[in-house]
CSV table of C-alpha atoms and ligand atoms in Angstrom, one decimal:
chain,number,residue,atom,x,y,z
B,1,UNK,CA,-38.5,24.0,47.5
B,2,UNK,CA,-40.0,27.2,46.1
B,3,UNK,CA,-43.5,28.1,47.0
B,4,UNK,CA,-44.8,29.4,43.7
B,5,UNK,CA,-48.3,28.6,42.6
B,6,UNK,CA,-47.5,28.8,38.9
B,7,UNK,CA,-44.7,28.2,36.4
B,8,UNK,CA,-43.4,30.9,34.0
B,9,UNK,CA,-44.4,30.0,30.4
B,10,UNK,CA,-41.9,28.0,28.5
B,11,UNK,CA,-41.1,30.7,25.9
B,12,UNK,CA,-40.5,33.5,28.5
B,13,UNK,CA,-36.7,33.3,28.0
B,14,UNK,CA,-36.8,33.5,24.2
B,15,UNK,CA,-39.0,36.6,24.5
B,16,UNK,CA,-36.9,38.5,27.0
B,17,UNK,CA,-33.6,37.5,25.4
B,18,UNK,CA,-34.3,39.8,22.4
B,19,UNK,CA,-33.7,42.8,24.7
B,20,UNK,CA,-31.0,41.7,27.0
B,21,UNK,CA,-30.0,45.3,27.8
B,22,UNK,CA,-33.4,46.1,29.3
B,23,UNK,CA,-33.5,42.8,31.1
B,24,UNK,CA,-30.1,43.6,32.7
B,25,UNK,CA,-31.0,47.2,33.7
B,26,UNK,CA,-34.2,45.9,35.1
B,27,UNK,CA,-32.3,43.1,36.9
B,28,UNK,CA,-30.0,45.7,38.4
B,29,UNK,CA,-33.0,47.6,39.8
B,30,UNK,CA,-34.4,44.4,41.3
B,31,UNK,CA,-31.2,43.8,43.2
B,32,UNK,CA,-31.1,47.4,44.4
B,33,UNK,CA,-34.7,47.2,45.5
B,34,UNK,CA,-34.2,43.9,47.4
B,35,UNK,CA,-31.3,45.5,49.4
B,36,UNK,CA,-33.4,48.6,50.1
B,37,UNK,CA,-36.4,46.5,51.3
B,38,UNK,CA,-34.2,44.6,53.7
B,39,UNK,CA,-32.8,47.8,55.1
B,40,UNK,CA,-36.3,49.2,55.5
B,41,UNK,CA,-37.2,46.1,57.5
B,42,UNK,CA,-34.2,46.7,59.7
B,43,UNK,CA,-35.4,50.2,60.5
B,44,UNK,CA,-39.1,49.2,61.0
B,45,UNK,CA,-38.6,46.1,63.1
B,46,UNK,CA,-35.7,47.0,65.5
B,47,UNK,CA,-37.8,45.5,68.3
B,48,UNK,CA,-37.2,42.1,66.9
B,49,UNK,CA,-33.4,41.6,67.3
B,50,UNK,CA,-33.4,38.2,65.7
B,51,UNK,CA,-34.3,39.8,62.3
B,52,UNK,CA,-31.4,42.3,62.3
B,53,UNK,CA,-28.2,40.3,61.4
B,54,UNK,CA,-29.9,38.1,58.8
B,55,UNK,CA,-31.5,41.1,57.1
B,56,UNK,CA,-28.3,43.0,57.2
B,57,UNK,CA,-26.3,40.2,55.6
B,58,UNK,CA,-29.1,39.8,53.1
B,59,UNK,CA,-28.9,43.5,52.1
B,60,UNK,CA,-25.2,43.2,51.6
B,61,UNK,CA,-25.5,40.2,49.4
B,62,UNK,CA,-28.2,41.9,47.3
B,63,UNK,CA,-25.9,45.0,46.9
B,64,UNK,CA,-23.1,42.7,45.8
B,65,UNK,CA,-25.4,41.3,43.2
B,66,UNK,CA,-26.3,44.9,42.2
B,67,UNK,CA,-22.6,45.6,41.7
B,68,UNK,CA,-22.1,42.5,39.7
B,69,UNK,CA,-24.9,43.5,37.3
B,70,UNK,CA,-23.5,47.0,37.1
B,71,UNK,CA,-20.1,45.7,36.1
B,72,UNK,CA,-21.6,43.6,33.3
B,73,UNK,CA,-23.6,46.6,32.1
B,74,UNK,CA,-20.5,48.7,32.1
B,75,UNK,CA,-18.5,46.0,30.3
B,76,UNK,CA,-21.2,45.9,27.6
B,77,UNK,CA,-21.4,49.7,27.3
B,78,UNK,CA,-25.0,49.9,28.6
B,79,UNK,CA,-25.7,52.8,30.9
B,80,UNK,CA,-27.6,52.1,34.1
B,81,UNK,CA,-30.3,54.6,34.7
B,82,UNK,CA,-33.9,55.1,35.9
B,83,UNK,CA,-36.4,52.6,34.7
B,84,UNK,CA,-40.1,52.9,35.4
B,85,UNK,CA,-40.8,50.2,38.0
B,86,UNK,CA,-42.6,47.1,36.9
B,87,UNK,CA,-46.1,46.9,38.5
B,88,UNK,CA,-45.2,43.4,39.8
B,89,UNK,CA,-44.0,44.4,43.2
B,90,UNK,CA,-46.6,47.2,43.6
B,91,UNK,CA,-49.4,44.7,42.9
B,92,UNK,CA,-47.9,42.2,45.2
B,93,UNK,CA,-47.7,44.7,48.0
B,94,UNK,CA,-51.4,45.4,47.8
B,95,UNK,CA,-52.1,42.1,49.5
B,96,UNK,CA,-50.0,43.1,52.5
B,97,UNK,CA,-52.3,43.8,55.5
B,98,UNK,CA,-51.7,47.1,57.2
B,99,UNK,CA,-52.1,46.1,60.8
B,100,UNK,CA,-49.4,44.3,62.8
B,101,UNK,CA,-48.4,41.6,63.3
B,102,UNK,CA,-49.9,40.7,59.9
B,103,UNK,CA,-48.0,43.4,58.1
B,104,UNK,CA,-44.7,41.8,59.1
B,105,UNK,CA,-45.9,38.3,58.3
B,106,UNK,CA,-47.2,39.3,54.9
B,107,UNK,CA,-44.1,41.5,54.1
B,108,UNK,CA,-41.7,38.6,54.8
B,109,UNK,CA,-43.8,36.2,52.7
B,110,UNK,CA,-44.1,38.6,49.8
B,111,UNK,CA,-40.3,39.0,49.9
B,112,UNK,CA,-40.0,35.1,49.9
B,113,UNK,CA,-42.3,34.9,46.8
B,114,UNK,CA,-40.3,37.6,44.9
B,115,UNK,CA,-37.1,35.7,45.6
B,116,UNK,CA,-38.8,32.5,44.5
B,117,UNK,CA,-39.9,34.0,41.2
B,118,UNK,CA,-36.5,35.5,40.6
B,119,UNK,CA,-34.9,32.2,41.3
B,120,UNK,CA,-37.3,30.4,38.9
B,121,UNK,CA,-36.6,32.9,36.1
B,122,UNK,CA,-32.8,32.9,36.7
B,123,UNK,CA,-32.9,29.1,36.2
B,124,UNK,CA,-34.8,29.6,33.0
B,125,UNK,CA,-32.2,32.2,31.9
B,126,UNK,CA,-29.2,30.0,33.0
B,127,UNK,CA,-30.6,27.1,31.0
B,128,UNK,CA,-32.1,28.9,28.0
B,129,UNK,CA,-29.9,31.9,27.1
B,130,UNK,CA,-27.7,31.5,24.1
B,131,UNK,CA,-25.5,34.3,25.4
B,132,UNK,CA,-23.0,32.3,27.5
B,133,UNK,CA,-21.8,35.2,29.6
B,134,UNK,CA,-25.3,36.1,30.7
B,135,UNK,CA,-26.2,32.4,31.2
B,136,UNK,CA,-23.2,32.1,33.5
B,137,UNK,CA,-24.3,35.2,35.5
B,138,UNK,CA,-27.7,33.7,36.1
B,139,UNK,CA,-26.3,30.3,36.9
B,140,UNK,CA,-24.1,32.0,39.5
B,141,UNK,CA,-27.0,33.9,41.1
B,142,UNK,CA,-29.8,31.5,41.2
B,143,UNK,CA,-28.5,29.5,44.2
B,144,UNK,CA,-28.5,32.7,46.3
B,145,UNK,CA,-32.0,33.5,45.2
B,146,UNK,CA,-33.2,30.1,46.3
B,147,UNK,CA,-31.4,30.6,49.7
B,148,UNK,CA,-33.1,34.1,50.0
B,149,UNK,CA,-36.5,32.5,49.5
B,150,UNK,CA,-35.8,30.1,52.4
B,151,UNK,CA,-34.4,32.9,54.5
B,152,UNK,CA,-37.6,34.9,54.4
B,153,UNK,CA,-39.8,31.8,55.0
B,154,UNK,CA,-37.6,30.9,58.0
B,155,UNK,CA,-37.7,34.4,59.5
B,156,UNK,CA,-41.5,34.3,59.2
B,157,UNK,CA,-41.7,30.8,60.7
B,158,UNK,CA,-39.5,31.8,63.6
B,159,UNK,CA,-41.9,34.6,64.6
B,160,UNK,CA,-45.3,33.2,63.5
B,161,UNK,CA,-45.0,29.4,63.5
B,162,UNK,CA,-45.1,26.9,60.7
B,163,UNK,CA,-48.9,26.6,60.3
B,164,UNK,CA,-49.6,30.3,60.1
B,165,UNK,CA,-46.8,30.7,57.6
B,166,UNK,CA,-47.9,27.8,55.4
B,167,UNK,CA,-51.5,29.0,55.3
B,168,UNK,CA,-50.7,32.6,54.4
B,169,UNK,CA,-47.9,31.6,52.0
B,170,UNK,CA,-50.5,29.5,50.0
B,171,UNK,CA,-52.8,32.5,49.8
B,172,UNK,CA,-50.1,34.9,48.8
B,173,UNK,CA,-48.6,32.5,46.2
B,174,UNK,CA,-52.0,32.3,44.5
B,175,UNK,CA,-52.1,36.1,44.4
B,176,UNK,CA,-48.5,36.2,43.0
B,177,UNK,CA,-49.5,33.8,40.3
B,178,UNK,CA,-52.4,36.0,39.3
B,179,UNK,CA,-50.1,39.1,39.3
B,180,UNK,CA,-47.6,37.4,37.0
B,181,UNK,CA,-50.3,36.3,34.6
B,182,UNK,CA,-51.6,39.8,34.4
B,183,UNK,CA,-48.3,41.6,33.9
B,184,UNK,CA,-48.1,44.0,31.0
B,185,UNK,CA,-46.1,42.8,28.0
B,186,UNK,CA,-42.7,44.1,28.7
B,187,UNK,CA,-39.1,42.8,29.1
B,188,UNK,CA,-38.6,42.4,32.8
B,189,UNK,CA,-37.4,39.9,35.3
B,190,UNK,CA,-40.9,39.9,36.8
B,191,UNK,CA,-43.0,40.3,33.7
B,192,UNK,CA,-44.7,37.9,31.4
B,193,UNK,CA,-42.2,39.2,29.0
B,194,UNK,CA,-44.3,38.9,25.8
B,195,UNK,CA,-41.8,40.9,23.8
B,196,UNK,CA,-42.8,41.2,20.2
B,197,UNK,CA,-39.6,42.9,18.8
S,190,LIG,FE1,-30.1,39.0,44.4
S,191,LIG,FE1,-32.4,37.8,46.3
C-alpha cells in the first residue's frame, strides 16, 4: 500500500502524453537520481551495516531502469541530455530535519514517498497511454517502484520502529501532497503536468 496523501488528477496522463520525449528524458533523470541518492546514503551511513546491501541492490536496480529508458530514447532518436531539475525533490527535501537521527528517518521516508508517487504515476501511464511501447515500459516498471516504496519504509521501520515511522510518514505525505499540488506546469514525472501544447 502506498502512503500518498493525495491522488494525481485524472487528466495528468493526457497532458504529459503530448510531450513524451520530455517525459522520457525527465524519467531517465529520475532513475539516475534515485541511484545516486542510494549511493550517497551508503557513503553517509556506513555505521549502519544493515542499510548497505539493500541500498546497493537498490542503486543497481535504478541504474538498470536508467539504462532501459536510455535504450528507448536512443531507439526513438531522442538525445539524453541535461534537464533543469524539477523543483519537486528540492521542495520535498526542505522538510528533512538536519539533525540526526531525524535526518536519516526523514531521508528514508522522503525516498519512500518519491517512489510511491513514481509508482502511482507509472500506473496511470501504463493504463492511460495510447502509445503501446511506452505503456509497456511503465507496466514493467511500476511493480519495482511499489517494491522500492516498501523497501524504504522497511529500512526506516527497522531503525526507528513502526510508530515513529507511521507518525512521520503521515506528516511528510501531507507535505508531499502540497508540493505536488504546487508544482509548476511542466511535463515531468513529478509535476502536475498541466501541459497546454
Ligand atoms: Fe526506478
Ligand atoms: Fe524506484
